[in-house]
CSV table of C-alpha atoms in Angstrom, one decimal:
chain,number,residue,atom,x,y,z
A,27,UNK,CA,-4.8,94.2,-70.5
A,28,UNK,CA,-3.0,90.9,-70.0
A,29,UNK,CA,0.7,90.0,-70.2
A,30,UNK,CA,-0.1,88.4,-73.6
A,31,UNK,CA,-1.8,91.5,-74.9
A,32,UNK,CA,1.2,93.6,-73.7
A,33,UNK,CA,3.6,91.4,-75.6
A,34,UNK,CA,1.4,91.6,-78.7
A,35,UNK,CA,1.4,95.4,-78.4
A,36,UNK,CA,5.2,95.5,-78.2
A,37,UNK,CA,5.5,93.3,-81.3
A,38,UNK,CA,3.0,95.4,-83.2
A,39,UNK,CA,5.0,98.6,-82.3
A,40,UNK,CA,8.2,97.0,-83.5
A,41,UNK,CA,6.7,95.9,-86.7
A,42,UNK,CA,5.4,99.5,-87.4
A,43,UNK,CA,9.0,100.7,-86.8
A,44,UNK,CA,10.2,98.1,-89.3
A,45,UNK,CA,7.7,99.3,-91.9
A,46,UNK,CA,8.9,102.9,-91.5
A,47,UNK,CA,12.5,101.7,-91.8
A,48,UNK,CA,11.8,99.8,-95.0
A,49,UNK,CA,9.8,102.7,-96.5
A,50,UNK,CA,12.6,105.2,-95.8
A,51,UNK,CA,15.3,102.9,-97.1
A,52,UNK,CA,13.3,102.2,-100.3
A,53,UNK,CA,12.8,106.0,-100.8
A,54,UNK,CA,16.5,106.7,-100.1
A,55,UNK,CA,17.7,104.0,-102.5
A,56,UNK,CA,15.5,105.2,-105.2
A,57,UNK,CA,16.6,108.8,-104.7
A,58,UNK,CA,20.3,107.7,-104.8
A,59,UNK,CA,19.8,106.0,-108.1
A,60,UNK,CA,17.9,108.9,-109.7
A,61,UNK,CA,20.0,111.8,-108.2
A,62,UNK,CA,23.4,110.4,-106.9
A,63,UNK,CA,25.6,112.5,-104.6
A,64,UNK,CA,28.6,112.0,-106.9
A,65,UNK,CA,29.2,111.5,-110.6
A,66,UNK,CA,30.6,108.0,-110.1
A,67,UNK,CA,28.7,104.8,-110.7
A,68,UNK,CA,25.0,105.8,-110.1
A,69,UNK,CA,23.6,102.2,-109.7
A,70,UNK,CA,25.3,99.5,-107.8
A,71,UNK,CA,24.2,95.9,-107.1
A,72,UNK,CA,23.8,96.7,-103.3
A,73,UNK,CA,21.7,99.8,-103.9
A,74,UNK,CA,19.4,97.8,-106.2
A,75,UNK,CA,19.1,95.1,-103.5
A,76,UNK,CA,18.3,97.7,-100.9
A,77,UNK,CA,15.4,98.9,-103.0
A,78,UNK,CA,14.2,95.3,-103.8
A,79,UNK,CA,14.6,94.0,-100.3
A,80,UNK,CA,12.9,97.0,-98.7
A,81,UNK,CA,9.9,97.0,-101.1
A,82,UNK,CA,9.5,93.2,-101.0
A,83,UNK,CA,9.6,93.1,-97.2
A,84,UNK,CA,7.2,96.1,-97.0
A,85,UNK,CA,4.8,94.4,-99.4
A,86,UNK,CA,5.0,91.1,-97.6
A,87,UNK,CA,4.3,92.9,-94.3
A,88,UNK,CA,1.3,94.6,-95.7
A,89,UNK,CA,-0.1,91.3,-97.0
A,90,UNK,CA,0.8,89.2,-94.0
A,91,UNK,CA,0.1,91.5,-91.1
A,92,UNK,CA,0.0,88.8,-88.5
A,93,UNK,CA,3.3,87.2,-89.5
A,94,UNK,CA,6.4,88.9,-88.0
A,95,UNK,CA,9.7,89.6,-89.7
A,96,UNK,CA,12.9,89.5,-87.6
A,97,UNK,CA,13.5,93.2,-87.2
A,98,UNK,CA,17.2,92.9,-86.2
A,99,UNK,CA,18.0,90.5,-89.0
A,100,UNK,CA,16.5,92.6,-91.8
A,101,UNK,CA,18.0,95.8,-90.4
A,102,UNK,CA,21.4,94.1,-90.4
A,103,UNK,CA,21.0,92.9,-94.0
A,104,UNK,CA,20.0,96.4,-95.3
A,105,UNK,CA,22.8,98.0,-93.2
A,106,UNK,CA,25.4,95.6,-94.9
A,107,UNK,CA,23.9,96.4,-98.4
A,108,UNK,CA,24.3,100.2,-97.7
A,109,UNK,CA,27.9,99.6,-96.5
A,110,UNK,CA,28.6,97.6,-99.8
A,111,UNK,CA,27.1,100.4,-101.9
A,112,UNK,CA,29.2,103.1,-100.1
A,113,UNK,CA,32.4,101.0,-100.5
A,114,UNK,CA,31.8,100.6,-104.3
A,115,UNK,CA,31.0,104.3,-104.7
A,116,UNK,CA,34.1,105.4,-102.8
A,117,UNK,CA,36.4,102.9,-104.6
A,118,UNK,CA,35.3,104.3,-107.9
A,119,UNK,CA,36.1,107.9,-106.9
A,120,UNK,CA,39.4,109.3,-108.3
A,121,UNK,CA,39.7,111.4,-105.1
A,122,UNK,CA,38.1,110.5,-101.8
A,123,UNK,CA,35.2,112.8,-101.1
A,124,UNK,CA,34.7,113.3,-97.3
A,125,UNK,CA,31.5,115.2,-97.8
A,126,UNK,CA,30.0,112.1,-99.5
A,127,UNK,CA,31.0,110.0,-96.5
A,128,UNK,CA,29.5,112.4,-94.0
A,129,UNK,CA,26.2,112.7,-96.0
A,130,UNK,CA,26.0,108.9,-96.4
A,131,UNK,CA,26.6,108.4,-92.7
A,132,UNK,CA,24.1,111.1,-91.6
A,133,UNK,CA,21.5,109.6,-94.0
A,134,UNK,CA,21.8,106.1,-92.5
A,135,UNK,CA,21.9,107.4,-88.9
A,136,UNK,CA,18.8,109.6,-89.6
A,137,UNK,CA,16.9,106.6,-91.0
A,138,UNK,CA,17.9,104.4,-88.1
A,139,UNK,CA,17.2,107.0,-85.5
A,140,UNK,CA,13.8,108.0,-86.7
A,141,UNK,CA,12.7,104.4,-87.3
A,142,UNK,CA,14.2,102.8,-84.2
A,143,UNK,CA,14.1,105.5,-81.6
A,144,UNK,CA,12.9,103.0,-79.0
A,145,UNK,CA,14.9,100.0,-80.3
A,146,UNK,CA,18.6,100.3,-79.9
A,147,UNK,CA,19.4,96.8,-81.1
A,148,UNK,CA,17.8,97.3,-84.4
A,149,UNK,CA,19.4,100.8,-84.7
A,150,UNK,CA,22.9,99.3,-84.1
A,151,UNK,CA,22.1,96.5,-86.6
A,152,UNK,CA,21.2,99.0,-89.3
A,153,UNK,CA,23.9,101.6,-88.6
A,154,UNK,CA,27.0,99.8,-87.4
A,155,UNK,CA,28.0,98.2,-90.8
A,156,UNK,CA,27.9,101.6,-92.5
A,157,UNK,CA,29.6,103.4,-89.6
A,158,UNK,CA,32.5,100.9,-89.6
A,159,UNK,CA,32.8,100.9,-93.3
A,160,UNK,CA,33.0,104.7,-93.5
A,161,UNK,CA,35.6,104.9,-90.7
A,162,UNK,CA,37.6,102.3,-92.5
A,163,UNK,CA,37.4,104.2,-95.8
A,164,UNK,CA,38.3,107.5,-94.2
A,165,UNK,CA,41.3,105.9,-92.5
A,166,UNK,CA,41.2,108.5,-89.7
A,167,UNK,CA,41.6,111.6,-91.9
A,168,UNK,CA,38.4,113.2,-90.7
A,169,UNK,CA,37.7,111.3,-87.6
A,170,UNK,CA,36.5,114.3,-85.5
A,171,UNK,CA,33.7,115.2,-87.9
A,172,UNK,CA,32.7,111.6,-88.4
A,173,UNK,CA,32.8,110.9,-84.7
A,174,UNK,CA,30.6,113.9,-84.0
A,175,UNK,CA,28.1,112.7,-86.7
A,176,UNK,CA,27.9,109.4,-84.9
A,177,UNK,CA,28.0,110.4,-81.2
A,178,UNK,CA,25.2,113.0,-81.4
A,179,UNK,CA,22.5,110.7,-82.7
A,180,UNK,CA,24.0,107.7,-80.8
A,181,UNK,CA,23.8,109.4,-77.4
A,182,UNK,CA,20.4,110.8,-78.2
A,183,UNK,CA,18.9,107.4,-79.1
A,184,UNK,CA,20.6,105.7,-76.1
A,185,UNK,CA,19.1,108.2,-73.7
A,186,UNK,CA,15.7,107.8,-75.4
A,187,UNK,CA,16.0,104.0,-75.2
A,188,UNK,CA,16.8,104.2,-71.4
A,189,UNK,CA,13.8,106.5,-70.9
A,190,UNK,CA,11.6,104.2,-72.9
A,191,UNK,CA,12.7,101.1,-71.1
A,192,UNK,CA,12.0,102.7,-67.7
A,193,UNK,CA,8.6,103.7,-68.9
A,194,UNK,CA,7.9,100.2,-70.2
A,195,UNK,CA,9.1,98.6,-67.0
A,196,UNK,CA,6.9,100.9,-64.9
A,197,UNK,CA,3.9,100.3,-67.2
A,198,UNK,CA,4.5,96.6,-67.0
A,199,UNK,CA,4.8,96.6,-63.2
A,200,UNK,CA,1.7,98.7,-62.9
A,201,UNK,CA,-0.2,96.4,-65.3
A,202,UNK,CA,0.9,93.3,-63.3
A,203,UNK,CA,-0.1,95.0,-60.0
A,204,UNK,CA,-3.5,95.9,-61.4
A,205,UNK,CA,-4.0,92.3,-62.6
A,206,UNK,CA,-3.1,91.0,-59.2
A,207,UNK,CA,-5.5,93.4,-57.5
A,208,UNK,CA,-8.2,92.4,-60.0
A,209,UNK,CA,-7.7,88.8,-59.1
A,210,UNK,CA,-7.8,89.6,-55.4
A,211,UNK,CA,-11.0,91.6,-55.9
A,212,UNK,CA,-12.6,88.8,-57.9
A,213,UNK,CA,-11.7,86.3,-55.1
A,214,UNK,CA,-13.0,88.6,-52.4
A,215,UNK,CA,-16.2,89.3,-54.2
A,216,UNK,CA,-17.0,85.6,-54.1
A,217,UNK,CA,-16.3,85.2,-50.4
A,218,UNK,CA,-18.3,86.4,-47.4
A,219,UNK,CA,-15.9,88.8,-45.5
A,220,UNK,CA,-17.0,87.7,-42.0
A,221,UNK,CA,-17.0,83.9,-42.3
A,222,UNK,CA,-14.7,83.3,-45.3
A,223,UNK,CA,-17.3,81.1,-46.9
A,224,UNK,CA,-18.7,81.4,-50.4
A,225,UNK,CA,-21.3,84.1,-50.9
A,226,UNK,CA,-24.1,83.6,-53.4
A,227,UNK,CA,-21.9,84.7,-56.3
A,228,UNK,CA,-19.1,82.3,-55.2
A,229,UNK,CA,-21.6,79.5,-54.9
A,230,UNK,CA,-22.9,80.2,-58.4
A,231,UNK,CA,-19.3,80.0,-59.8
A,232,UNK,CA,-18.6,76.7,-58.0
A,233,UNK,CA,-22.0,75.4,-59.0
A,234,UNK,CA,-21.4,76.2,-62.7
A,235,UNK,CA,-18.0,74.5,-62.5
A,236,UNK,CA,-19.6,71.4,-60.9
A,237,UNK,CA,-22.2,71.1,-63.7
A,238,UNK,CA,-19.4,71.2,-66.3
A,239,UNK,CA,-17.3,68.4,-64.8
A,240,UNK,CA,-19.8,65.5,-64.7
A,241,UNK,CA,-22.9,64.0,-63.2
A,242,UNK,CA,-23.6,62.4,-59.8
A,243,UNK,CA,-26.2,62.6,-57.0
A,244,UNK,CA,-26.0,65.9,-55.1
A,245,UNK,CA,-27.9,67.2,-52.1
A,246,UNK,CA,-28.7,70.6,-50.7
A,247,UNK,CA,-28.7,71.5,-47.0
A,248,UNK,CA,-30.3,74.7,-45.8
A,249,UNK,CA,-29.2,75.6,-42.3
A,250,UNK,CA,-30.5,78.3,-39.9
A,251,UNK,CA,-29.2,79.2,-36.5
A,252,UNK,CA,-32.1,78.9,-34.0
A,253,UNK,CA,-33.3,82.1,-32.3
A,254,UNK,CA,-30.4,84.1,-33.6
A,255,UNK,CA,-32.3,87.4,-33.5
A,256,UNK,CA,-32.7,86.9,-29.8
A,257,UNK,CA,-29.0,86.1,-29.5
A,258,UNK,CA,-28.1,89.4,-31.1
A,259,UNK,CA,-30.5,91.2,-28.9
A,260,UNK,CA,-29.2,89.7,-25.7
A,261,UNK,CA,-25.5,89.6,-26.4
A,262,UNK,CA,-25.0,92.3,-29.0
A,263,UNK,CA,-23.9,92.2,-32.7
A,264,UNK,CA,-20.2,91.8,-32.0
A,265,UNK,CA,-20.9,88.6,-30.1
A,266,UNK,CA,-23.4,87.6,-32.9
A,267,UNK,CA,-20.6,88.0,-35.4
A,268,UNK,CA,-18.3,85.8,-33.3
A,269,UNK,CA,-21.0,83.2,-33.1
A,270,UNK,CA,-21.5,83.2,-36.8
A,271,UNK,CA,-17.7,82.7,-37.3
A,272,UNK,CA,-17.7,79.7,-35.0
A,273,UNK,CA,-20.7,78.2,-36.5
A,274,UNK,CA,-19.4,78.6,-40.1
A,275,UNK,CA,-16.1,77.0,-39.1
A,276,UNK,CA,-18.0,74.0,-37.5
A,277,UNK,CA,-20.0,73.6,-40.7
A,278,UNK,CA,-16.9,73.7,-42.9
A,279,UNK,CA,-15.1,71.2,-40.7
A,280,UNK,CA,-18.0,68.8,-40.8
A,281,UNK,CA,-18.0,68.4,-44.6
A,282,UNK,CA,-15.5,67.3,-47.3
A,283,UNK,CA,-13.3,69.8,-49.2
A,284,UNK,CA,-15.2,69.2,-52.4
A,285,UNK,CA,-18.6,70.1,-50.8
A,286,UNK,CA,-19.6,73.8,-51.2
A,287,UNK,CA,-20.4,75.7,-48.1
A,288,UNK,CA,-22.1,79.1,-48.6
A,289,UNK,CA,-23.3,81.9,-46.3
A,290,UNK,CA,-26.8,82.2,-47.8
A,291,UNK,CA,-28.2,85.0,-45.6
A,292,UNK,CA,-27.7,86.6,-42.3
A,293,UNK,CA,-27.7,83.5,-40.1
A,294,UNK,CA,-28.6,81.1,-42.8
A,295,UNK,CA,-26.1,78.7,-44.6
A,296,UNK,CA,-26.3,76.4,-47.5
A,297,UNK,CA,-24.2,73.3,-48.2
A,298,UNK,CA,-24.0,71.5,-51.5
A,299,UNK,CA,-23.1,67.9,-50.9
A,300,UNK,CA,-21.4,66.5,-54.0
A,301,UNK,CA,-21.6,62.8,-55.1
A,302,UNK,CA,-23.3,61.3,-52.1
A,303,UNK,CA,-26.4,59.1,-51.5
A,304,UNK,CA,-29.3,60.0,-49.3
A,305,UNK,CA,-28.0,58.2,-46.2
A,306,UNK,CA,-24.6,59.9,-46.5
A,307,UNK,CA,-26.3,63.3,-46.9
A,308,UNK,CA,-28.4,62.7,-43.8
A,309,UNK,CA,-25.3,61.6,-41.8
A,310,UNK,CA,-23.5,64.8,-42.9
A,311,UNK,CA,-26.4,66.9,-41.8
A,312,UNK,CA,-26.4,65.2,-38.4
A,313,UNK,CA,-22.7,65.7,-38.0
A,314,UNK,CA,-23.1,69.4,-38.7
A,315,UNK,CA,-26.0,69.7,-36.2
A,316,UNK,CA,-24.0,67.9,-33.5
A,317,UNK,CA,-20.8,70.0,-34.1
A,318,UNK,CA,-22.7,73.2,-33.8
A,319,UNK,CA,-24.4,72.0,-30.6
A,320,UNK,CA,-21.0,70.9,-29.2
A,321,UNK,CA,-19.6,74.4,-29.6
A,322,UNK,CA,-21.4,75.1,-26.3
A,323,UNK,CA,-22.2,78.7,-27.1
A,324,UNK,CA,-24.4,79.9,-24.3
A,325,UNK,CA,-27.7,81.2,-25.5
A,326,UNK,CA,-30.6,82.5,-23.4
A,327,UNK,CA,-33.3,83.2,-26.0
A,328,UNK,CA,-35.8,84.2,-23.4
A,329,UNK,CA,-35.9,84.9,-19.7
A,330,UNK,CA,-37.0,81.4,-18.7
A,331,UNK,CA,-34.9,79.2,-21.1
A,332,UNK,CA,-31.2,78.9,-21.1
A,333,UNK,CA,-29.5,76.6,-23.6
A,334,UNK,CA,-26.8,76.4,-26.2
A,335,UNK,CA,-26.7,77.8,-29.7
A,336,UNK,CA,-28.3,75.2,-32.1
A,337,UNK,CA,-29.0,74.9,-35.7
A,338,UNK,CA,-32.0,73.6,-37.8
A,339,UNK,CA,-31.4,71.9,-41.1
A,340,UNK,CA,-33.6,71.2,-44.2
A,341,UNK,CA,-32.4,68.5,-46.7
A,342,UNK,CA,-33.4,68.0,-50.3
A,343,UNK,CA,-32.0,66.3,-53.4
A,344,UNK,CA,-30.6,68.3,-56.3
A,345,UNK,CA,-32.4,66.8,-59.3
A,346,UNK,CA,-31.6,67.6,-63.0
A,347,UNK,CA,-29.3,70.4,-61.7
A,348,UNK,CA,-32.5,72.4,-60.8
A,349,UNK,CA,-31.0,74.4,-57.9
A,350,UNK,CA,-34.1,76.6,-57.5
A,351,UNK,CA,-36.4,73.6,-57.0
A,352,UNK,CA,-33.9,72.0,-54.6
A,353,UNK,CA,-33.7,75.2,-52.6
A,354,UNK,CA,-37.5,75.4,-52.5
A,355,UNK,CA,-37.8,71.9,-51.1
A,356,UNK,CA,-34.9,72.3,-48.6
A,357,UNK,CA,-36.5,75.6,-47.4
A,358,UNK,CA,-39.8,73.7,-46.9
A,359,UNK,CA,-38.0,71.1,-44.8
A,360,UNK,CA,-36.2,73.8,-42.8
A,361,UNK,CA,-39.5,75.5,-42.1
A,362,UNK,CA,-40.9,72.2,-40.6
A,363,UNK,CA,-37.8,71.8,-38.5
A,364,UNK,CA,-38.3,75.3,-37.1
A,365,UNK,CA,-42.0,74.7,-36.5
A,366,UNK,CA,-41.4,71.4,-34.6
A,367,UNK,CA,-38.8,72.2,-32.0
A,368,UNK,CA,-35.6,73.4,-33.8
A,369,UNK,CA,-32.1,71.7,-33.3
A,370,UNK,CA,-33.4,69.2,-35.8
A,371,UNK,CA,-33.0,67.9,-39.4
A,372,UNK,CA,-36.0,67.4,-41.7
A,373,UNK,CA,-35.9,66.0,-45.2
A,374,UNK,CA,-38.1,67.1,-48.1
A,375,UNK,CA,-41.2,65.0,-48.7
A,376,UNK,CA,-40.0,64.2,-52.2
A,377,UNK,CA,-36.9,62.6,-50.9
A,378,UNK,CA,-38.5,60.2,-48.4
A,379,UNK,CA,-42.2,59.9,-49.4
A,380,UNK,CA,-42.7,57.1,-46.9
A,381,UNK,CA,-41.1,59.0,-44.1
A,382,UNK,CA,-41.7,62.7,-44.7
A,383,UNK,CA,-39.8,64.0,-41.7
A,384,UNK,CA,-36.9,62.9,-39.6
A,385,UNK,CA,-36.1,64.8,-36.5
A,386,UNK,CA,-33.0,64.8,-34.2
A,387,UNK,CA,-33.0,66.4,-30.8
């Protein structure tokens, strides 16, 4: 769930509350006209408007489910209409009937509380006009009973609102935390944990993005650390991991920020050179080879030969975005570099048909 989905969920919940509020008001208005609480004036203009407004808004909501009605505004309008109805009824009574006032107050508070148990603003908008009107009509004669009728549901809905807000805030914080962790996991799943370079999944993501932004000539480098198994055997895997870290940093520093450097295998790396020509690609490969050599990482790959850690590189063009074919050609060039002395760069035969191999020692 995203923040947008969360907001949509809250809006949907509020609209369901509004529909319940409209339904209860329409029913209450109809019942008041059919079976009034007193014998004075059964039908008033406000009570008719309560019925009409409630049914109209309810019908409009059912037809236009995606369009929202301002819940506080419509609650205030209906609350004012109920207040007008009560005022007209009481004004027509020969003797003020406190029981009518209490019943009317409880009915409005009940509708507001059951509809807006988690929305204190809408509850106040619906109930406050009626409450003030009844207090004004009563003129303090029965204020303890009226106050009790107001305080009990008021305190209850306030407590419920606080509980609901705390629950919503906790849920929102938890959702945001989960989204942050999801983003972190997505990022980590695209990076090699040892070197910090892209892994194969990260490369695919960057490659797909590259294809979508435009064309240009691109080249693939496949790089392999020479005699790395012997290095691990002689110096241990901890030293091997450190060597991998240093080599990966040298490769990354030798290319541009827009080029994509990937740990392709155990001691194998891949570089996608973006928007370069063949000469620039070869110069970048040589720069990588030299920087790795200049690390001066001691490496005795057998008892008679002591040298430094070196790297061999195969270079191939990426044609028609066919990454598999480019990797196949680069791998063939890398194989020839390994066969003919290592610490060298070979280009694929399709790239330089007249000069099938270029070596640097």
